[in-house]
Each structure stands twice: as C-alpha cells, then as structure tokens.
Coordinates of C-alpha atoms and ligand atoms in Angstrom, one line a residue:
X20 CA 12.6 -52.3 106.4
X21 CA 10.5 -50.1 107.6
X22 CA 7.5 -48.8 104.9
X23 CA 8.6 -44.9 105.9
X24 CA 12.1 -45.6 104.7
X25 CA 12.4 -43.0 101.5
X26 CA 15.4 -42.8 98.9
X27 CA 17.4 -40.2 99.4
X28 CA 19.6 -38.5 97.4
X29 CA 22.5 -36.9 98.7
X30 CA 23.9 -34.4 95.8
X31 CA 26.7 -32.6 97.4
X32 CA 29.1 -33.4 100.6
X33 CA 28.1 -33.7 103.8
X34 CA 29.8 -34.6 106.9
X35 CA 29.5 -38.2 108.1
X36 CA 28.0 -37.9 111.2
X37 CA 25.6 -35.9 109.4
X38 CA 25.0 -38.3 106.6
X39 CA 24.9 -41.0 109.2
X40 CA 22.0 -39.2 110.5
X41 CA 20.2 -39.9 106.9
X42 CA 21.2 -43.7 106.4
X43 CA 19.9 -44.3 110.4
X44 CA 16.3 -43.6 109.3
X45 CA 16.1 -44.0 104.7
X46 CA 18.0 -45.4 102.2
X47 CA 20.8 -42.9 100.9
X48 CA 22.5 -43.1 97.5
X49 CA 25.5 -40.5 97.1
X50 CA 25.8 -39.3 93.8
X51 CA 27.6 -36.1 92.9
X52 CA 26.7 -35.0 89.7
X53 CA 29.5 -33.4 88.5
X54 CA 31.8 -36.5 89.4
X55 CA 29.6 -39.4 88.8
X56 CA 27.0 -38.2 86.6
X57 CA 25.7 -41.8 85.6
X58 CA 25.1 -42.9 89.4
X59 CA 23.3 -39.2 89.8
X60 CA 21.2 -39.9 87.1
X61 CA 20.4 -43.9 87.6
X62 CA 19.4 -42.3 91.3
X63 CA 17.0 -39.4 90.1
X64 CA 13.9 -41.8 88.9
X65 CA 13.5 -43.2 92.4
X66 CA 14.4 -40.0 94.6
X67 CA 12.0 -39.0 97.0
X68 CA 14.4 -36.1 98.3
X69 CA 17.4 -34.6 97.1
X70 CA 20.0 -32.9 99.3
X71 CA 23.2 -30.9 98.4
X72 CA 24.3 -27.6 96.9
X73 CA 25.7 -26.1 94.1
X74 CA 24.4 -27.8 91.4
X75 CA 21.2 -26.0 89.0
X76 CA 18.4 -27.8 89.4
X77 CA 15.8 -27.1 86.8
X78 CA 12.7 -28.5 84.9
X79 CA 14.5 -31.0 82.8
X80 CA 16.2 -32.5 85.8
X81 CA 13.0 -32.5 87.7
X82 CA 11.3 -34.4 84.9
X83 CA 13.6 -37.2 85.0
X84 CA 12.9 -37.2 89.1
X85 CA 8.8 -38.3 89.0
X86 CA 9.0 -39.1 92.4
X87 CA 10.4 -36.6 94.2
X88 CA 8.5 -34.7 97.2
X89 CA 11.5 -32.4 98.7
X90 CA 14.7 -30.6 97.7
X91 CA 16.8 -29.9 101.2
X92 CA 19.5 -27.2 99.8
X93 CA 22.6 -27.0 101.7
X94 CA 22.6 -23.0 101.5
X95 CA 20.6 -20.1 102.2
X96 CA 20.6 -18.5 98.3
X97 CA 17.9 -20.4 96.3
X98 CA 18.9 -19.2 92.9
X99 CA 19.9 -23.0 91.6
X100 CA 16.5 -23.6 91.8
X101 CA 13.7 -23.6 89.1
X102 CA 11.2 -21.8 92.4
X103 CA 8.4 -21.8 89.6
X104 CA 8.3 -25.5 88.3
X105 CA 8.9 -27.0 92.3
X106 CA 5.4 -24.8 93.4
X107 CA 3.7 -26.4 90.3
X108 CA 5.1 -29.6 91.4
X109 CA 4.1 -29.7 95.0
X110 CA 8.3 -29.9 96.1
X111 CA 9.0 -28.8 98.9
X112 CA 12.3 -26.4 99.4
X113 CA 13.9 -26.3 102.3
X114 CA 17.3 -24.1 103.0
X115 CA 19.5 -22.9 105.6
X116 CA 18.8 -19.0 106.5
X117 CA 20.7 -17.8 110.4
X118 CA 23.3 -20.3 111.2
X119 CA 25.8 -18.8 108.7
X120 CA 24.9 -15.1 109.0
X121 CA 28.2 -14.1 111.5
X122 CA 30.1 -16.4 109.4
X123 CA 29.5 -14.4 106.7
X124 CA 29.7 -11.0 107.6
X125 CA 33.5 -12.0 108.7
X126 CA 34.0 -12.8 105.4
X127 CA 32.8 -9.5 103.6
X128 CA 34.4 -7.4 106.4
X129 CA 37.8 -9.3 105.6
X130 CA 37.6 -9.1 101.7
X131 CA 36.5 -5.3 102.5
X132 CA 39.2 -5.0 104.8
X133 CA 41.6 -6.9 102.3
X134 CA 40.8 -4.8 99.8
X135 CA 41.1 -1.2 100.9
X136 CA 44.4 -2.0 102.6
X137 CA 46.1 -4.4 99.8
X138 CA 46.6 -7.0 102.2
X139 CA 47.3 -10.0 99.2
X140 CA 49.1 -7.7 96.8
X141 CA 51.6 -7.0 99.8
X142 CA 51.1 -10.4 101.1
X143 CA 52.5 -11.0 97.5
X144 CA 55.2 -8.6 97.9
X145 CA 57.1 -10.4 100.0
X146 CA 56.5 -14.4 98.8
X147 CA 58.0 -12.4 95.9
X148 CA 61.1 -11.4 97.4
X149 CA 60.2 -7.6 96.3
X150 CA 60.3 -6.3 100.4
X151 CA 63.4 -4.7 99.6
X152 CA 63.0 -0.9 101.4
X153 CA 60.1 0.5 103.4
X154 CA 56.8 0.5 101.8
X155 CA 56.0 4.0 100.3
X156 CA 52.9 6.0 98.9
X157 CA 53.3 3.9 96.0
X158 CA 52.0 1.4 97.9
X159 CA 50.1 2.4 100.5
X160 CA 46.0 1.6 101.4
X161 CA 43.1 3.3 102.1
X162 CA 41.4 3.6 105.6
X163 CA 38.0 1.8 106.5
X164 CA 37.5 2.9 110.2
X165 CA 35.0 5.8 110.1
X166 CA 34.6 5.8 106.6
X167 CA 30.7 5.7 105.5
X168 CA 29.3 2.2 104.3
X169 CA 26.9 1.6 102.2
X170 CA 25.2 -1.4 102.7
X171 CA 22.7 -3.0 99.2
X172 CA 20.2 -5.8 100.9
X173 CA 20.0 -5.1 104.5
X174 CA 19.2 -8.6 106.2
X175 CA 20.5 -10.8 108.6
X176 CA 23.5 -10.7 107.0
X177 CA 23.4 -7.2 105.8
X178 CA 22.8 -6.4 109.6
X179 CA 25.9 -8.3 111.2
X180 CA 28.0 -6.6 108.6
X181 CA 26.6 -3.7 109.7
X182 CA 27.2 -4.1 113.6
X183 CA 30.8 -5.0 112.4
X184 CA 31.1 -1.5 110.9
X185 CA 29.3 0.9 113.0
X186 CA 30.0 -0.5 116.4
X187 CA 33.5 -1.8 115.9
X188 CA 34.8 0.6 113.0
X189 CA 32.8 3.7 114.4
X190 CA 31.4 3.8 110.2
X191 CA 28.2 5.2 109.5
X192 CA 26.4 2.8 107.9
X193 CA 23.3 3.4 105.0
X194 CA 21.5 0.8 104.0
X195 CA 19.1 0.2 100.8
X196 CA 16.7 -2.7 100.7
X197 CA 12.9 -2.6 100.2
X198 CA 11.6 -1.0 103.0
X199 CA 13.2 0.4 106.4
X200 CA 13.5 -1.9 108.8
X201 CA 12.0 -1.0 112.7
X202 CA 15.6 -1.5 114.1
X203 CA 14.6 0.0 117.6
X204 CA 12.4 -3.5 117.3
X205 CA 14.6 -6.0 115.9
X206 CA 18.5 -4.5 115.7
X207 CA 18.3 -1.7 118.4
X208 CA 22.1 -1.7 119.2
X209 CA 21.9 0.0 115.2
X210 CA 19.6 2.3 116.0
X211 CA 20.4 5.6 114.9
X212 CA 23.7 4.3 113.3
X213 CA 22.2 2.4 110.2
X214 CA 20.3 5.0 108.1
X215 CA 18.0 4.0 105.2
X216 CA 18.8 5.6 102.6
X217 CA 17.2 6.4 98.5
X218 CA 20.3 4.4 96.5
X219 CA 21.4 7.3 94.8
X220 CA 22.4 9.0 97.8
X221 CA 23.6 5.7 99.0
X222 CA 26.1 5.4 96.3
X223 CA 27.0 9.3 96.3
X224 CA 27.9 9.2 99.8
X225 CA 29.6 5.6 100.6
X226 CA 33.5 5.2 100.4
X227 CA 32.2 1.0 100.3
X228 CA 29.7 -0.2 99.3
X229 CA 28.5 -3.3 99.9
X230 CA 26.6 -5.8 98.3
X231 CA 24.6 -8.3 99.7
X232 CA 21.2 -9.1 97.4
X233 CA 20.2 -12.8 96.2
X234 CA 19.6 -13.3 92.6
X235 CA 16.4 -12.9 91.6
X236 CA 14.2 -11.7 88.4
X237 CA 14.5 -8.0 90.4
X238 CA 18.0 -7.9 91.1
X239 CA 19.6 -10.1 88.0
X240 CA 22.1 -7.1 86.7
X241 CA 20.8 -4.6 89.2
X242 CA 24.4 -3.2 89.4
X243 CA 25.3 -1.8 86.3
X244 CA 26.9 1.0 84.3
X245 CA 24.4 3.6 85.8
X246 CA 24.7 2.3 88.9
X247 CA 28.7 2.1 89.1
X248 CA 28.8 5.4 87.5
X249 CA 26.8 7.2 90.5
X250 CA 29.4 5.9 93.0
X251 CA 31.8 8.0 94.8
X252 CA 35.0 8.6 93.1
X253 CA 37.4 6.9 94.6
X254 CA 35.2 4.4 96.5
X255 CA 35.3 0.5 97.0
X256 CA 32.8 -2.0 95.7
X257 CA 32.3 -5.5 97.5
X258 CA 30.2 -8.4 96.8
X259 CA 29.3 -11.3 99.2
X260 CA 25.5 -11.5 97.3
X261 CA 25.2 -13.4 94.1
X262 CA 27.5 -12.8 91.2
X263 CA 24.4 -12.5 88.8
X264 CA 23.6 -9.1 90.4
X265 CA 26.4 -7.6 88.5
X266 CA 27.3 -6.3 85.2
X267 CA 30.9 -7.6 85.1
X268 CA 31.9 -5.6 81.9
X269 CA 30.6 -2.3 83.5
X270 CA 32.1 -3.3 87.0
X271 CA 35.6 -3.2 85.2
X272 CA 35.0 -0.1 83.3
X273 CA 34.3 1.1 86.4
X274 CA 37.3 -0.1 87.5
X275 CA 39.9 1.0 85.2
X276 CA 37.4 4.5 84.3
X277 CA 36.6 5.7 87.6
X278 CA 35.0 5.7 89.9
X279 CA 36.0 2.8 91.9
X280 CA 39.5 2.0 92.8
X281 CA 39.2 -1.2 93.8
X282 CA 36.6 -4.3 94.0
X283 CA 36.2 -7.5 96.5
X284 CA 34.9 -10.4 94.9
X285 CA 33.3 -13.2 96.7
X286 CA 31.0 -14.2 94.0
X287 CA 30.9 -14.2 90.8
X288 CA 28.1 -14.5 87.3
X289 CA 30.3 -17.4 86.4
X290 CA 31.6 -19.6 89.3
X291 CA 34.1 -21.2 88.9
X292 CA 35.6 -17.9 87.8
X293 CA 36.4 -19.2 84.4
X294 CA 40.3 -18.6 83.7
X295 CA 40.0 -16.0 80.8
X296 CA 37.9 -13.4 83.0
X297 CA 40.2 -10.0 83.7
X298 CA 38.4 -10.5 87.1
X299 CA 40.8 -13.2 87.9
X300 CA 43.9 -11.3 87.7
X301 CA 43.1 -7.7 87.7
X302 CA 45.5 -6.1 90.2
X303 CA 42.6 -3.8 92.2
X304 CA 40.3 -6.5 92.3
X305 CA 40.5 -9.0 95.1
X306 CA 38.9 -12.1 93.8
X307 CA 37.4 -15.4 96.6
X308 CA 36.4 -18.5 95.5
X309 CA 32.7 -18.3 97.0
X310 CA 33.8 -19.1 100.9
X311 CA 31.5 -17.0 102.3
X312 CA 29.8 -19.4 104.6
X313 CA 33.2 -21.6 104.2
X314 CA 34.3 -22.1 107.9
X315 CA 34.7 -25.8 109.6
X316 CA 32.0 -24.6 112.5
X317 CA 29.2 -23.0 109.8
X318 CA 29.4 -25.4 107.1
X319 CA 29.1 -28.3 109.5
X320 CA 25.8 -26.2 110.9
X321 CA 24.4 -25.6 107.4
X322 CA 24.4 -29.4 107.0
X323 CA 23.1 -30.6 110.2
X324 CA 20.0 -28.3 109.9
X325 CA 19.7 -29.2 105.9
X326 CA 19.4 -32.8 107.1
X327 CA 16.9 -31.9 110.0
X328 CA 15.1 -30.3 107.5
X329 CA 15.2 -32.7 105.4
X330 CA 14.2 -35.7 108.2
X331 CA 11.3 -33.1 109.1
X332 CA 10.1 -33.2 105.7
X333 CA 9.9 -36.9 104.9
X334 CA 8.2 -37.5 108.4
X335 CA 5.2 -35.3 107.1
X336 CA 6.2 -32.4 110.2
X337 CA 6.6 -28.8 108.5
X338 CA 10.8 -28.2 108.5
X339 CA 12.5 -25.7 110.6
X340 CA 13.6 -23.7 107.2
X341 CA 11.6 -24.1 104.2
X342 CA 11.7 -21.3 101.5
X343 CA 8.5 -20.0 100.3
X344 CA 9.2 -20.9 96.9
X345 CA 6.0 -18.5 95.5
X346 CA 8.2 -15.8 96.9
X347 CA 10.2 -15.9 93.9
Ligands
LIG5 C1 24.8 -19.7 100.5 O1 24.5 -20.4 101.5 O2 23.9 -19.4 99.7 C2 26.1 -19.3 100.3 O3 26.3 -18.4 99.3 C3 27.0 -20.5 100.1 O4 26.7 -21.0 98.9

C-alpha cells in the first residue's frame, strides 16, 4: 500500500465509475449518515476527507473527525457547512460551481413556466377524470413571454435564467445583486436587456420574480413581509436559491393577502418539506423536491469534478473548485 493512500469518506452517493475513481488511488469507506449512522461515525476518527452532500456538517461533527484535511461537497451552495470552524481548522472546502448552471436555469424556467400557466393543477385535472368540457376563465393561466422578470442574485445561474427570458421569451429582465455586473465584458449577448436595478423598483415592476441567493448570515430571511408586500399585485414569486432566504409565514400571507398569486418552490427552510407545512398542498404554490441540479448528465458532472477535486486535494495540488471559506 502505498504511504499516500488516505481514508476517505464517501458521505452521500456517487456513481460507480466515479467512486471507482476514489478506491483506484485511497482507501474508501461508504457511510451515509442518515442510513448507517454507526458505520458514519466508526469512519469519522480516521477520515482524512469527506465527500457527499446534504448532510450539515458542523463543529461537533468536526470534533469527532481529528484527522480530517478536506471536505469535497457534491454541490455548489455551501450552507451545510460550519465556513467559520473549517478556516480555523485548516479544512479545506471544495464545491462544484459551472457544471450545473444550464441545468439549473431549466429547472427555474419550468417551475416559473409551471407555475404561471397551472401546468400540474391541469395535469391533475385530467388523472382526475375532471376534463369534462373545455377549460374556461375559471381556469385559465397567466402569460410569461414579454412579461418583465425580476431576477434576486444575478450569477452564473441568475445569468442563464436570464438568457432564457430575454432572448428566448423577449422579457425584460432586472436584476438585483451586489454590484452591476460589466455584461458588455462577461454576458454581452444581455447587454442592454438585463438592467440592474435598486430592489424596490425591482419588485414594483416584475410580474416574476425570481430568486436565486445562497444562504448566508446576509441573506438568511432576506425575503420577508416588507419585501413580499412591495411586489406587484398580481405577480409570481420563484425560488431555485436556498429555502432559508425566505420567510415562509409571510410568503403565504402573501399568498392568500395579495400580492402574489402564485409561488414556485424548489427549495424550501425545511427540506424535506415536512408533511404539516401549507406549502405542501397549497393550490397556487407549485412545490419541487430540491431537483434543481437533478438531471442524469449534471449530477453525474457534479460528482466527477467533486472527486477530481477531491483527488487534487489529497495529492497536495490546489483543486479546480475550492470555496473560499473566509468568504462567508
Ligand atoms: C447545489 O448544488 O447547491 C444545489 O442546490 C443542489 O443541492
């Protein structure tokens, strides 16, 4: 065995050929913690690196892993991990930021798309056995072609969304993030058709707006009652961000108040979206379980460069992605 061999502990799924890629060059234990927990934790003392998703990984867990030197996160959002107590550690954070942004932006253009024009509730309709005359005003959606978007968190993401909407659904497109970005340098095929814009006027003018921040101490609640209250009457709210960036109380007064008539939901503060949440079965909102990135094609990416990442790290190179976890 070689001396550089390293024990590696794989957290979440990954596809074999992918996994195979880890056992070729370390020793790999699999260990998911929410379905063997004892194996998870009878791996963590020994752990050099840690690979998977969706589990929270914070200072108590990374007490009982002494050894460990890198954290290879099958996902771009970083909000499962404890960013303060891995820079005071020395672990290094690696994540998986461009090969799902297309994949994506699909996603939040279908749950928009979904949304405004009912497609599940008349999807429904007829598994029900309820298509029994013409659909009338009763029933009818709302148009998204040329309507204004409004876009919250304008990155690689927020951007294809955005080509999606102003080049394919001729919408003008506003956009609220930190500072402008130079789009005749970096997105020029939006230039002049993404605006940014001051987020009251964002949420005056958009008939959807979409939301697309990570979770962070700055953005934790960042959509609340003030903030639902200032959007257009009659307007459609999406989320494909983090859950935690919402107020889900004021989101459904908002809901069944005014102004929004309906909400897609790709993410939510609680995921699994536990069973007694109104979110789950509230007729305008149309609820995802979290597939944002969940194609065949992207997921298999997101793991083959979490694992090259992680393979960087243990061979002492710098990784292809690794978050900048003083960032916050
Ligand atoms: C991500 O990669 O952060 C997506 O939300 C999937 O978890």
């Amino acid at each position: 065995m070689s001396i550089d061999r390293k024990n590696i502990l794989v957290f979440g799924p990954l596809p074999p050929d992918q996994l195979a890629r880890l056992q070729a060059a370390h020793a790999v234990t699999v260990a998911f913690p929410k379905t063997d927990a004892a194996a998870f934790e009878a791996a963590l003392p020994s752990a050099h690196a840690l690979i998977g998703a969706s589990h929270p990984v914070d200072a108590a867990l990374l007490d009982r892993a002494p050894n460990l030197r890198v954290i290879s996160s099958v996902s771009v959002g970083v909000d499962n991990y404890a960013l303060p107590e891995l820079q005071r550690r020395g672990i290094v954070l690696c994540h998986t930021p461009g090969v799902l942004d297309e994949t994506v932006a699909d996603t939040v253009f279908a749950l928009l798309m979904a949304t405004s024009r009912r497609v599940v509730e008349l999807a429904n309709l007829i598994r029900d056995g309820r298509w029994t005359r013409s659909v009338g005003e009763d029933l009818f959606g709302w148009d998204v072609h040329h309507k204004t978007l409004g876009l919250l968190g304008f990155g690689r993401i927020g951007q294809a969304i955005a080509r999606r909407a102003a080049l394919g659904f001729g919408m003008p497109v506003l956009y609220h993030a930190r500072r402008p970005v130079d789009l005749a340098a970096q997105a020029p095929e939006l230039a002049g058709k993404a605006v940014h814009t001051p987020l009251p006027a964002l949420l005056a003018q958009s008939d959807f707006v979409v939301a697309m921040l990570p979770a962070s101490p700055s953005t934790r609640g960042m959509l609340n009652a003030e903030v639902f209250a200032q959007m257009k009457p009659g307007s459609f709210f999406v989320n494909g961000g983090r859950g935690a960036t919402v107020d889900e109380a004021a989101l459904l007064h908002a809901l069944d108040h005014g102004p929004l008539r309906g909400a897609g939901l790709d993410v939510f503060a609680t995921e699994p979206l536990p069973q007694d949440s109104p979110l789950r079965t509230h007729p305008r909102v149309t609820p995802l379980p979290h597939i944002g990135s969940a194609t065949a094609e992207t997921r298999h990416a997101m793991a083959a460069l979490a694992v090259t990442n992680l393979l960087q790290a243990l061979a002492g190179e710098r990784p292809a992605a690794v978050y900048d976890t003083s960032a916050g």
